[in-house]
PDB file of C-alpha atoms in Angstrom:
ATOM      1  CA  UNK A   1       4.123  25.059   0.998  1.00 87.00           C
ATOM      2  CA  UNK A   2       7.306  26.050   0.642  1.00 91.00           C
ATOM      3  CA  UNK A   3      11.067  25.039  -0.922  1.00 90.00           C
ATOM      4  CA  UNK A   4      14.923  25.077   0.400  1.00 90.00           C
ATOM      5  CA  UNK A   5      18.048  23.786   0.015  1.00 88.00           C
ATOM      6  CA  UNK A   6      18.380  23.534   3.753  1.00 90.00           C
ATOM      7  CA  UNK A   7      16.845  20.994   5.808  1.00 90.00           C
ATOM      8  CA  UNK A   8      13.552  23.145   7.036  1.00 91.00           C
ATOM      9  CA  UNK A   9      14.022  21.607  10.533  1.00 89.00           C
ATOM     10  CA  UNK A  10      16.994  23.991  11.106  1.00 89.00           C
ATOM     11  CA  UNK A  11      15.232  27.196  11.815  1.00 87.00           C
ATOM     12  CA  UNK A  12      13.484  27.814   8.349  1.00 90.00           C
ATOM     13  CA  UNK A  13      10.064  26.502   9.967  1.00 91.00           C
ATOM     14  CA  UNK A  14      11.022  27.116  13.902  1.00 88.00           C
ATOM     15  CA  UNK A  15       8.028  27.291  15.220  1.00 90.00           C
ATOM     16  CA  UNK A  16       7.366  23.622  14.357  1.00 92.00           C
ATOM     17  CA  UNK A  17       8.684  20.602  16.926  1.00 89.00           C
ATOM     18  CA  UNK A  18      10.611  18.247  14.809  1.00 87.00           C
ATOM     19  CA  UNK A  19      12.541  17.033  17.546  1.00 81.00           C
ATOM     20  CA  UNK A  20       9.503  15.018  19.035  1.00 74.00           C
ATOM     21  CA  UNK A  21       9.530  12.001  16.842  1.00 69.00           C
ATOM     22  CA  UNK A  22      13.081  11.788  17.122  1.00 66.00           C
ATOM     23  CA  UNK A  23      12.302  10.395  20.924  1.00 61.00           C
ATOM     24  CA  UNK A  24      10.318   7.284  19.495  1.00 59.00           C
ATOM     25  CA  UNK A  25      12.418   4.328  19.220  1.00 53.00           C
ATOM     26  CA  UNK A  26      11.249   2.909  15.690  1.00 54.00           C
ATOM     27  CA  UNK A  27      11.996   6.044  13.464  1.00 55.00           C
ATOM     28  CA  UNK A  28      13.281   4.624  10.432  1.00 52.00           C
ATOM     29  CA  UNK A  29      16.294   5.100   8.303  1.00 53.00           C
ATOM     30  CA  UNK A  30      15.565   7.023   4.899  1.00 55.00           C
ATOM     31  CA  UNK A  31      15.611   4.428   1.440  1.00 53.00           C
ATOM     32  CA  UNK A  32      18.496   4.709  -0.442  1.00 53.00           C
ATOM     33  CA  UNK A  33      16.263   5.455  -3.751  1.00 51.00           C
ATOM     34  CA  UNK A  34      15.895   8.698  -2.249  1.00 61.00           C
ATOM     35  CA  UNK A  35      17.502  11.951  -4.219  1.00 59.00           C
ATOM     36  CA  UNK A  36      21.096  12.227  -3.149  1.00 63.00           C
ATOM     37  CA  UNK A  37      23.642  14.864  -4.791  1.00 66.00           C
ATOM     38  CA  UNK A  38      24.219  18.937  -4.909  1.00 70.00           C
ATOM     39  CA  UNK A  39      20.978  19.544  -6.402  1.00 81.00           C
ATOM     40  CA  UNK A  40      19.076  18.339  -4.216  1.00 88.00           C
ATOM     41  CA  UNK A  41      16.674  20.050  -1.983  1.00 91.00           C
ATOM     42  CA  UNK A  42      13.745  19.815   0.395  1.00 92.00           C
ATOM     43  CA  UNK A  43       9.531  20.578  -0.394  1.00 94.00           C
ATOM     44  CA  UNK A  44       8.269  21.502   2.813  1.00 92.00           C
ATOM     45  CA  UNK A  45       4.138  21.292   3.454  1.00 95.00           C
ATOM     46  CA  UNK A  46       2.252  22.937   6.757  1.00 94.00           C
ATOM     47  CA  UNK A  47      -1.421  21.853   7.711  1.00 94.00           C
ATOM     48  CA  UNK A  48      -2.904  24.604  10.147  1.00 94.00           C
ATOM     49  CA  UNK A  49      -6.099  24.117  12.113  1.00 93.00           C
ATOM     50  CA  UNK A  50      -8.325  26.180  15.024  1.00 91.00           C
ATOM     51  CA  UNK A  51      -9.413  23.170  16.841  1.00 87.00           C
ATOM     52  CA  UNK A  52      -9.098  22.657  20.231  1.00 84.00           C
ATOM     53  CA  UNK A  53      -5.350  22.653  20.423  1.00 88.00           C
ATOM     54  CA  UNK A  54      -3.102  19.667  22.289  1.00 86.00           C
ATOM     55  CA  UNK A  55      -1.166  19.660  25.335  1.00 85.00           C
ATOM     56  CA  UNK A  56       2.373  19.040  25.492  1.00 83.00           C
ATOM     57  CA  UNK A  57       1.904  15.352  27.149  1.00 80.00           C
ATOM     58  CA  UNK A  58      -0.327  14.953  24.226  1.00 81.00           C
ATOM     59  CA  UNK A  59       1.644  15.532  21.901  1.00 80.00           C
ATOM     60  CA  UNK A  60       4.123  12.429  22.787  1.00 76.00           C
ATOM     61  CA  UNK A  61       2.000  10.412  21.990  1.00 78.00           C
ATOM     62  CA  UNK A  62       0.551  10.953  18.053  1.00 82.00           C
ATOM     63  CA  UNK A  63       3.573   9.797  16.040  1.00 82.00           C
ATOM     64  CA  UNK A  64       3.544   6.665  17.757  1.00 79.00           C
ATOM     65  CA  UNK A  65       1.888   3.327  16.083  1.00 79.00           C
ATOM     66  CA  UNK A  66      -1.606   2.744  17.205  1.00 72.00           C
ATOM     67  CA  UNK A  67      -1.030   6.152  19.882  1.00 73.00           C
ATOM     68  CA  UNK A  68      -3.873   8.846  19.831  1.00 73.00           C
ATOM     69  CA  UNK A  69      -3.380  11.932  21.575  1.00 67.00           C
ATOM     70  CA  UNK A  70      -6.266  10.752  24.568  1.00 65.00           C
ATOM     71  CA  UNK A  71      -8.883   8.286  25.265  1.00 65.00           C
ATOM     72  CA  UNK A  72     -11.504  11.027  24.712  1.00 66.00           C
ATOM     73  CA  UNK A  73      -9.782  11.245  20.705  1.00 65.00           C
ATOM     74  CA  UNK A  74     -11.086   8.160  19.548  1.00 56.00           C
ATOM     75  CA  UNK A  75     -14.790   8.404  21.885  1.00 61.00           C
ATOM     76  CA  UNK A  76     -15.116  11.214  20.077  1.00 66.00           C
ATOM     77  CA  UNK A  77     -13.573  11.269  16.233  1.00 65.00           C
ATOM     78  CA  UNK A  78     -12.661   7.673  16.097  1.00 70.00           C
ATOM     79  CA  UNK A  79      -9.783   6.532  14.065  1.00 70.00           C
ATOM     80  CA  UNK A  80      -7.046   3.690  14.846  1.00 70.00           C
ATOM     81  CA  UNK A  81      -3.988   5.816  15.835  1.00 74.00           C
ATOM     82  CA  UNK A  82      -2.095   4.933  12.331  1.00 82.00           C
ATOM     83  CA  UNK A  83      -2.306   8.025  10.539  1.00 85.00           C
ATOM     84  CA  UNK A  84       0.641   9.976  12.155  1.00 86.00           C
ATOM     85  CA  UNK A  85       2.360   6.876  12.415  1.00 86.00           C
ATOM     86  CA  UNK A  86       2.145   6.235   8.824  1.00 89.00           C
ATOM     87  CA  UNK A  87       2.853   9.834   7.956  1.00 90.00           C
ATOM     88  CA  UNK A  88       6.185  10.351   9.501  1.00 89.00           C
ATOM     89  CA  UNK A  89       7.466   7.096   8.157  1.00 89.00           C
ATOM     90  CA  UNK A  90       6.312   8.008   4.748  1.00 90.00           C
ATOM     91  CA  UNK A  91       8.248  11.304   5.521  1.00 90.00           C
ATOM     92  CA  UNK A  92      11.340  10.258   7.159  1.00 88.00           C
ATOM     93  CA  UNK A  93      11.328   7.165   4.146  1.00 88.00           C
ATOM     94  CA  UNK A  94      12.174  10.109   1.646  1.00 89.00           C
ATOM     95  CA  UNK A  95      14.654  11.887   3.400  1.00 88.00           C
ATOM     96  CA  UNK A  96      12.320  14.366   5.460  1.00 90.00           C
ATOM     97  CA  UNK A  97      10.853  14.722   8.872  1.00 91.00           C
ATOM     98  CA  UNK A  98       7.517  15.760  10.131  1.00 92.00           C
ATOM     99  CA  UNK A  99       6.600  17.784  13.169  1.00 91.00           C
ATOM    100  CA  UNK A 100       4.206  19.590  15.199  1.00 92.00           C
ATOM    101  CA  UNK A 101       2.952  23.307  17.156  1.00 92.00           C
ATOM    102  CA  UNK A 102      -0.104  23.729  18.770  1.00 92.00           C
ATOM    103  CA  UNK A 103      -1.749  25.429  21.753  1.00 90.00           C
ATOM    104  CA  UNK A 104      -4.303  24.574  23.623  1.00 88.00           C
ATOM    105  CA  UNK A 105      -8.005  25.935  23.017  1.00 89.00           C
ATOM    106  CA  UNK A 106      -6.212  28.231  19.530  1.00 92.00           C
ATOM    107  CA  UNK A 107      -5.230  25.349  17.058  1.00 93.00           C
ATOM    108  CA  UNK A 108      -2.114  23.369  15.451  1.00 93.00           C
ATOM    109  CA  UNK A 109      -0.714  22.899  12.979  1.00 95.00           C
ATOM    110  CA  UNK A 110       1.560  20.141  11.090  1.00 94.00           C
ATOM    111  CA  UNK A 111       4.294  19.924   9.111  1.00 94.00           C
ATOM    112  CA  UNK A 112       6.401  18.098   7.403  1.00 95.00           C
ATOM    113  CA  UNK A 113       8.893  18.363   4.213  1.00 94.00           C
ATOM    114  CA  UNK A 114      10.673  15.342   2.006  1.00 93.00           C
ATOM    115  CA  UNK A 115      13.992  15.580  -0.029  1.00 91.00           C
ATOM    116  CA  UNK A 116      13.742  15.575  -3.897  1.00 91.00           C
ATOM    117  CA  UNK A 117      15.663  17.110  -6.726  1.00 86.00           C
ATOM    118  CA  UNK A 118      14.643  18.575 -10.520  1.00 82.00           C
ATOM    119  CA  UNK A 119      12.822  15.973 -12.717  1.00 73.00           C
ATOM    120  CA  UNK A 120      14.555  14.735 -15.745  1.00 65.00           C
ATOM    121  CA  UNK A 121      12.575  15.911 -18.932  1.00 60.00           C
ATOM    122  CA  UNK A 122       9.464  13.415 -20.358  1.00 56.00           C
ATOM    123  CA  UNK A 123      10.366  10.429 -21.352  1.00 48.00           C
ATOM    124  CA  UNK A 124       9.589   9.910 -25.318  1.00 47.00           C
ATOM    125  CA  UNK A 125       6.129   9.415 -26.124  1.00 42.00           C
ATOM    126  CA  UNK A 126       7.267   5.615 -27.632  1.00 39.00           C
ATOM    127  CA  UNK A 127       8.988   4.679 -24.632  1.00 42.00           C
ATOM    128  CA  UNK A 128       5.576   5.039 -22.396  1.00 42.00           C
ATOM    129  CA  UNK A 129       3.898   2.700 -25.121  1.00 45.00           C
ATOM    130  CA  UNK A 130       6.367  -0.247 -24.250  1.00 45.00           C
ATOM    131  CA  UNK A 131       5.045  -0.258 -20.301  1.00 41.00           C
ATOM    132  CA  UNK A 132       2.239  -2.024 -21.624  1.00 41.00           C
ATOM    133  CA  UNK A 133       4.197  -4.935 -22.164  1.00 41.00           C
ATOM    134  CA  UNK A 134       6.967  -5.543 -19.247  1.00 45.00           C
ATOM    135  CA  UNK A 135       9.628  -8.220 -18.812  1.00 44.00           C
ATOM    136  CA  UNK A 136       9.186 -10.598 -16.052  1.00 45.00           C
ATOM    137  CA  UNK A 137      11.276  -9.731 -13.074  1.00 47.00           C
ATOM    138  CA  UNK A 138      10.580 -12.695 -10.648  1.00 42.00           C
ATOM    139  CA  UNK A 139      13.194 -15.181  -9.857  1.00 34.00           C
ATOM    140  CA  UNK A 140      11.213 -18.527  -9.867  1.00 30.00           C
ATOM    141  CA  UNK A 141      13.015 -20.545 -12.889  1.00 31.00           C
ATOM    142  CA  UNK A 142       9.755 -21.334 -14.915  1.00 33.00           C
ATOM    143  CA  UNK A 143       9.781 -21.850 -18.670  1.00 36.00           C
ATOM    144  CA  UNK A 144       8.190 -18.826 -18.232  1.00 45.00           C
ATOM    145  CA  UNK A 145      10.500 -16.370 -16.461  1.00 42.00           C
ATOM    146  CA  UNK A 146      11.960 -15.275 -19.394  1.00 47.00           C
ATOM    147  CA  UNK A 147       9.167 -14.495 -21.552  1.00 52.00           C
ATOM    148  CA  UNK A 148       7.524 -10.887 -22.198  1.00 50.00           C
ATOM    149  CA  UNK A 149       3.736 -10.921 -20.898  1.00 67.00           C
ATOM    150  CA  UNK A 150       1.049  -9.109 -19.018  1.00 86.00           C
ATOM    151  CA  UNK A 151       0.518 -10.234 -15.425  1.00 93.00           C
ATOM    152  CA  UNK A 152      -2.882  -9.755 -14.237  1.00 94.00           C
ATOM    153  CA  UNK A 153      -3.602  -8.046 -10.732  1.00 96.00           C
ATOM    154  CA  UNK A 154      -6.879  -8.186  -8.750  1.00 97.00           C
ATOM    155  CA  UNK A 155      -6.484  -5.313  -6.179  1.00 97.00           C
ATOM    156  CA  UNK A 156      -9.029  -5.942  -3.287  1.00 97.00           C
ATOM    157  CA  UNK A 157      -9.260  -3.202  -0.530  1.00 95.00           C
ATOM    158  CA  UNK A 158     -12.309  -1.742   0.809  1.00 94.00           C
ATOM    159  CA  UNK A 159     -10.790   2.312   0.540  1.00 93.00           C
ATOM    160  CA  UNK A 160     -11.940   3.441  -2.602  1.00 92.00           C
ATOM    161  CA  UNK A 161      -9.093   5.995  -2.118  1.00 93.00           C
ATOM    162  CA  UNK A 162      -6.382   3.397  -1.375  1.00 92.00           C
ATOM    163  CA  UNK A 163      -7.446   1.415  -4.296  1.00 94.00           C
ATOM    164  CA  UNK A 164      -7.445   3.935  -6.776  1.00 95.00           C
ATOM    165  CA  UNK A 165      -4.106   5.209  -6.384  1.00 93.00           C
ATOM    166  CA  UNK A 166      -2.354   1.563  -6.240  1.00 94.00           C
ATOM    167  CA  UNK A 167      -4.513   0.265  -9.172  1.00 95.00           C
ATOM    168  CA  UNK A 168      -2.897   3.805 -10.857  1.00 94.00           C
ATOM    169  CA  UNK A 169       0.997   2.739  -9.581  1.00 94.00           C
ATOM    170  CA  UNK A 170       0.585  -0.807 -10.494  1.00 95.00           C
ATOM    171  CA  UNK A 171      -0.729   0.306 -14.409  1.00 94.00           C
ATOM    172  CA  UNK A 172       1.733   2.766 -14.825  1.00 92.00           C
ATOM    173  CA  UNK A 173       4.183   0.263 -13.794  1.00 91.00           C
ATOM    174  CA  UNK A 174       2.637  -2.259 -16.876  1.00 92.00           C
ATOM    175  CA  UNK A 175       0.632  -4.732 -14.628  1.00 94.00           C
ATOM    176  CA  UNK A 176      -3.196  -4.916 -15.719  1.00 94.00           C
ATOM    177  CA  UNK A 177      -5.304  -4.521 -12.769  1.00 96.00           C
ATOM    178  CA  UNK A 178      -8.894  -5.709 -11.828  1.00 96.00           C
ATOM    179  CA  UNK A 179     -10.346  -4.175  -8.735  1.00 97.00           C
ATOM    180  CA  UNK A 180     -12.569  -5.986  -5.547  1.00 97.00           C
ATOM    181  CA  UNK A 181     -14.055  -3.640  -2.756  1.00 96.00           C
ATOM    182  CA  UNK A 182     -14.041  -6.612  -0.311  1.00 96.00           C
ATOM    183  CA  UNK A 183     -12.931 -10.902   0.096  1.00 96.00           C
ATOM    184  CA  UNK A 184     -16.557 -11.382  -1.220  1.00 97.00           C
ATOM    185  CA  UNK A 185     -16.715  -9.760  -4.336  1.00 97.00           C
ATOM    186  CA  UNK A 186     -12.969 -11.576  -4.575  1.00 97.00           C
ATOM    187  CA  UNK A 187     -13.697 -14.335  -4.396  1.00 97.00           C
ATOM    188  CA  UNK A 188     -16.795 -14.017  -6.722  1.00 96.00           C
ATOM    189  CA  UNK A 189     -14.335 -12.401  -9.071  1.00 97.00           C
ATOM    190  CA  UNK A 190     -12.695 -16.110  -9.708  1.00 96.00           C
ATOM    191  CA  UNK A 191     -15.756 -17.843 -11.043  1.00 94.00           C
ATOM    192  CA  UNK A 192     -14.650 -15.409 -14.380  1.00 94.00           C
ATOM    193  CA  UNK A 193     -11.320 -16.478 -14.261  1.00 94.00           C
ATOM    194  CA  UNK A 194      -9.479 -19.470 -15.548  1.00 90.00           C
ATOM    195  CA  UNK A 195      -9.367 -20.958 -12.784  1.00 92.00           C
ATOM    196  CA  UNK A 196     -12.882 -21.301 -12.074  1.00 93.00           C
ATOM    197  CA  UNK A 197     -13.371 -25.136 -12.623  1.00 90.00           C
ATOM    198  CA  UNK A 198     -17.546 -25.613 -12.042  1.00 71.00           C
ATOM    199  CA  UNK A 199     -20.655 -24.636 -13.738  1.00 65.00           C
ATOM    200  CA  UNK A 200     -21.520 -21.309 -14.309  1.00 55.00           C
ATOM    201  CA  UNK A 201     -23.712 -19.704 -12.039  1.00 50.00           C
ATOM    202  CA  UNK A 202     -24.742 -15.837 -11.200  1.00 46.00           C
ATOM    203  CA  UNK A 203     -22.822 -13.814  -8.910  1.00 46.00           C
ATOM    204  CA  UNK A 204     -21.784 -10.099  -8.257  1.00 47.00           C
ATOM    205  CA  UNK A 205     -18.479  -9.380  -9.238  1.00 46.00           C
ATOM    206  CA  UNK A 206     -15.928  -6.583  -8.902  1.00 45.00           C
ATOM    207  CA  UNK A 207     -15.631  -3.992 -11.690  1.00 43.00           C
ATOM    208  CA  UNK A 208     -13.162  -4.779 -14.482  1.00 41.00           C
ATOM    209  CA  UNK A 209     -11.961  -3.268 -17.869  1.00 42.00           C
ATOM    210  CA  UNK A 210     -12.871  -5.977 -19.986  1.00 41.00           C
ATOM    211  CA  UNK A 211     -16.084  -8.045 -20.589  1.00 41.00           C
ATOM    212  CA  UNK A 212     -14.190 -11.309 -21.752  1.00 45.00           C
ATOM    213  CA  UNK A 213     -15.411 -14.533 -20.590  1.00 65.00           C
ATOM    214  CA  UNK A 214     -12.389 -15.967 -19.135  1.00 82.00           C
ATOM    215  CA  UNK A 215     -10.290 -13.406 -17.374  1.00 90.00           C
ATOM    216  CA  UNK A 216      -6.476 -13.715 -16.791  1.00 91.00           C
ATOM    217  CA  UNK A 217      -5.335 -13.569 -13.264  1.00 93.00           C
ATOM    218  CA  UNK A 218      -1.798 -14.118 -11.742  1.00 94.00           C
ATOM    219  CA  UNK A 219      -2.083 -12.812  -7.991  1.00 96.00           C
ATOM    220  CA  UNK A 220      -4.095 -11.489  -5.730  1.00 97.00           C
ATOM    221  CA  UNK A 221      -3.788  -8.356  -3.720  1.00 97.00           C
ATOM    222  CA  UNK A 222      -5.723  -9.053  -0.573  1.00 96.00           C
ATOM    223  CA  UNK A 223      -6.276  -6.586   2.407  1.00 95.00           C
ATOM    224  CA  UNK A 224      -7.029  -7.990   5.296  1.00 93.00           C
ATOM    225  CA  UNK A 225      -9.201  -5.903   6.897  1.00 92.00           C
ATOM    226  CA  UNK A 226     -12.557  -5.465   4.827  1.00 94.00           C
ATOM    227  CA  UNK A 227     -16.471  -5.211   5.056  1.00 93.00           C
ATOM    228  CA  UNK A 228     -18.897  -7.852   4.274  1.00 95.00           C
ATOM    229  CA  UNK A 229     -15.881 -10.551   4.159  1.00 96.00           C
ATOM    230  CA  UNK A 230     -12.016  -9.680   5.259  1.00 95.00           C
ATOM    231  CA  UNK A 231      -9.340 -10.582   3.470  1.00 95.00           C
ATOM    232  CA  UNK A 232      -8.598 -13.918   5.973  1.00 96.00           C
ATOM    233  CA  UNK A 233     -11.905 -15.450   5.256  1.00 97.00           C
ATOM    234  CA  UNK A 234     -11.589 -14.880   1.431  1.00 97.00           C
ATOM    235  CA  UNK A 235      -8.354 -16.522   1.766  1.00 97.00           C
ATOM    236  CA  UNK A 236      -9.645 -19.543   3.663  1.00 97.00           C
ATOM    237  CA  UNK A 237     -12.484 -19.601   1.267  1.00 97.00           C
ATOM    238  CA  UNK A 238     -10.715 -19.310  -1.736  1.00 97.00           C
ATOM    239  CA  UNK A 239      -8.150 -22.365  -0.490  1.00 96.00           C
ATOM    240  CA  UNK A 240     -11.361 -24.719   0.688  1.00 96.00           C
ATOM    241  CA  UNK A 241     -12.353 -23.940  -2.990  1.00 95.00           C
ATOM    242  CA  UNK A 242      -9.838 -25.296  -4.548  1.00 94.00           C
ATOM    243  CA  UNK A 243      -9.790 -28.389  -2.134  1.00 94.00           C
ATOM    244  CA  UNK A 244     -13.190 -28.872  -3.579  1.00 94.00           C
ATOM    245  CA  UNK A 245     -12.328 -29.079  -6.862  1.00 94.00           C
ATOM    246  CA  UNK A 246     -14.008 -25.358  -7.569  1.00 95.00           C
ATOM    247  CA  UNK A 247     -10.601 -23.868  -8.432  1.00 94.00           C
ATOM    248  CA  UNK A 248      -8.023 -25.667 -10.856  1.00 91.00           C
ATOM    249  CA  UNK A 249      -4.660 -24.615  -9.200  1.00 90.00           C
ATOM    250  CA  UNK A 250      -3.217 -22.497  -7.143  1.00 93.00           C
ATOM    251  CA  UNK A 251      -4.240 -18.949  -6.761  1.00 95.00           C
ATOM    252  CA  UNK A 252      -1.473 -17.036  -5.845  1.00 96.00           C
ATOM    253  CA  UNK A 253      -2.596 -14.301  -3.017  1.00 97.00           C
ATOM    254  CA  UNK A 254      -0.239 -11.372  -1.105  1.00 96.00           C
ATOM    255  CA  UNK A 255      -1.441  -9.873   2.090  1.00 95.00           C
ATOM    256  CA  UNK A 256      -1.362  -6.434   2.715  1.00 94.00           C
ATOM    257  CA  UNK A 257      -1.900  -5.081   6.174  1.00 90.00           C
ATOM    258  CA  UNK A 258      -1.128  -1.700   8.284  1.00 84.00           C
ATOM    259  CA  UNK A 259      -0.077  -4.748  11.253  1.00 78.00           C
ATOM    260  CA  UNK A 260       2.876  -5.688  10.383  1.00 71.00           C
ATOM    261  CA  UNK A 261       3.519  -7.628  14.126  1.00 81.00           C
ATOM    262  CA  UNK A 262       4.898 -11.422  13.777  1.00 84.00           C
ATOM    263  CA  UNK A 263       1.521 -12.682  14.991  1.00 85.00           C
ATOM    264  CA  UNK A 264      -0.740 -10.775  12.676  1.00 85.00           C
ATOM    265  CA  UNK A 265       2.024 -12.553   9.467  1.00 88.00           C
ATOM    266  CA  UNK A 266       1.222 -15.844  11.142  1.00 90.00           C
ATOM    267  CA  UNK A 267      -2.158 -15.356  10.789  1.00 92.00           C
ATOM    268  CA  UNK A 268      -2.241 -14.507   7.193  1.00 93.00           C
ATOM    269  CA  UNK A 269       0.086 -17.231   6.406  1.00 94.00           C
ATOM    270  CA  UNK A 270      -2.059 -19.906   8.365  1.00 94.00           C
ATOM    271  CA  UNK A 271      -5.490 -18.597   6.501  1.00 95.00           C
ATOM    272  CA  UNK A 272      -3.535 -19.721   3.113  1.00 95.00           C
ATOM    273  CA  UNK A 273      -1.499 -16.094   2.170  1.00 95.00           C
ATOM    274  CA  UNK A 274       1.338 -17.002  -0.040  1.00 95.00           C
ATOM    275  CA  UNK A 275       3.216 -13.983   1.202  1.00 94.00           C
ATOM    276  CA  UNK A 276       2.672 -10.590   2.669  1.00 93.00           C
ATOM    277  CA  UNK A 277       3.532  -6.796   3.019  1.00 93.00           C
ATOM    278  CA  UNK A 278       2.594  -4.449   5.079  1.00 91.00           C
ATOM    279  CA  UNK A 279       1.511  -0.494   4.999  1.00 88.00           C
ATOM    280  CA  UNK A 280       3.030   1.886   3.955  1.00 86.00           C
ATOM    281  CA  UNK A 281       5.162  -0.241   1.356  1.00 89.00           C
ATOM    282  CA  UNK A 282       7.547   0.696  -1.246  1.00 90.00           C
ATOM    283  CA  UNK A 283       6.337   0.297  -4.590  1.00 92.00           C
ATOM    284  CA  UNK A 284       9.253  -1.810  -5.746  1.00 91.00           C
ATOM    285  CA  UNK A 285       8.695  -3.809  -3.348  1.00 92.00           C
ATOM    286  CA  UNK A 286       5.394  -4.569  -4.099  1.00 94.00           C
ATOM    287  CA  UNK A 287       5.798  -4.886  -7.722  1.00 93.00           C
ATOM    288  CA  UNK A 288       8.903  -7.796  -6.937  1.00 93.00           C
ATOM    289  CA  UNK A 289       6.466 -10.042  -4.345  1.00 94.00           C
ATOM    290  CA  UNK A 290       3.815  -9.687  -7.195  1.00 95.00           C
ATOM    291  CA  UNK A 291       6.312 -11.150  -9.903  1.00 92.00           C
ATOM    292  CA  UNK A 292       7.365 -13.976  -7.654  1.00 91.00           C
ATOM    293  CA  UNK A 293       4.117 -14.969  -6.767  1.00 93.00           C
ATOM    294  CA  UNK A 294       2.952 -14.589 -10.524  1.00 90.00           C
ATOM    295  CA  UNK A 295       5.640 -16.937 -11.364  1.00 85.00           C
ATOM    296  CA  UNK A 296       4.266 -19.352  -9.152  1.00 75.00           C
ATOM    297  CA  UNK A 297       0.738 -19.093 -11.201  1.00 69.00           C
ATOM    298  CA  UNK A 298       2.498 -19.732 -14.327  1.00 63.00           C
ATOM    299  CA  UNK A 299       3.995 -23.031 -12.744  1.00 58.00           C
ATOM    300  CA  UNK A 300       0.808 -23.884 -11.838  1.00 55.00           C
TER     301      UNK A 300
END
């Protein structure tokens, strides 16, 4: 780990080959939210290893989307060929690049480095309070959209990893957020909502901060690749629900997926999605789909 105000790609870390990914065709531009100005700088990071090293025809292969570096990779670690993929567009999103040396049968080792600048000093102690309580934001003209309230997030993805850190973004950006490890326990999870619209009956449910009989819920967060019941089947489910009369409304739920292709959007729409997003996302961008579609809950 390491700091500059040059760009480590030129010469600070030579040994490492940021050049490759530069070759793919779908490197992506930087996001204008990152730091800009003469204070600015770069945080560089390097990942070694002493595995079995990779050859250079290898090695033009693992930034690419759904790429591994051989066959013989997956037979024998698994995986889905994302991770690189991901990584250098979370990287190149915020200004940096990331790169590669190895050699074969001594190890490699990664790196990669992201522009920032210095942190403004804490925020007053009074001003974190008011997060709690956040404007609305979406643009759907409901008697609503002007109002001050609380929207209500159920969050369900099956990586306990993934969840945690977005149910941590989406709280510290004032949303309160329930939690589902898969389209089962989501759709469970509505039978304590007020939308639920038949008898009670016993279920398991997700975990949740409160013990309140009738939750509040506003949208639904719903991967669509899970155990025991992906995130298209809860969505089917959840819409044959409310044809039946289980559900009073319209529940409001986003896709998230890693596939972003036109075919995979088409199939979330078609199982009853409202909208989607796909991985890695923004957090802004999240947060604006959410008030949209939570705007569409109110109106219903």
């Amino acid at each position: 780990m390491g700091s500059s105000e040059k760009r480590p790609s030129d010469g600070i870390l030579s040994s490492i080959d940021f050049a490759l990914p530069h070759t793919l065709s779908d490197t992506v531009r930087e996001s204008e939210a990152v730091a800009s100005g003469p204070e600015t700088f770069f945080i560089w990071f390097t990942v070694s290893d002493s595995g079995r090293g990779i050859k250079p025809d290898e090695k033009t292969k693992l930034f690419s989307r759904f790429q591994q570096a051989s066959p013989r990779t997956y037979s024998k670690y698994g995986g889905s060929g994302l991770g690189l993929f991901i990584s250098r567009e979370l990287a190149e999103l915020q200004g940096g690049e990331i790169g590669i040396a190895s050699e074969l049968d001594v190890g490699s080792t990664f790196a990669f480095f992201v522009k920032t600048q210095p942190a403004a000093p804490p925020i007053d102690q009074r001003l974190k309070n008011d997060i709690a309580i956040r404007p609305r934001s979406g643009s759907a003209q409901t008697s609503f959209s002007n109002e001050i309230v609380q929207i209500h997030v159920l969050v369900a993805e099956d990586n306990p990893t993934n969840q945690k850190v977005l149910k941590r973004q989406l709280t510290n950006k004032g949303y309160i957020v329930w939690t589902a490890d898969n389209g089962q326990e989501a759709v469970d999870f509505l039978r304590q909502t007020r939308y639920w619209n038949a008898p009670s009956s016993t279920s398991s449910v997700p975990s949740s901060p409160s013990t309140a009989q009738e939750k509040a819920l506003h949208v639904i967060l719903m991967d669509t690749e899970m155990p025991i019941m992906d995130g298209l089947t809860a969505a089917r489910r959840i819409r044959q629900m409310q044809r039946d009369g289980l559900l009073k409304g319209h529940v409001p739920i986003l896709s998230v997926s890693a596939n972003a292709r036109p075919e995979q959007t088409s199939m979330a729409m078609d199982a009853g999605m409202d909208d989607s997003i796909s991985k890695p996302f923004r957090i802004a961008d999240l947060t604006s789909k959410i008030d949209r579609l939570a705007d569409m809950a109110y109106a219903g």
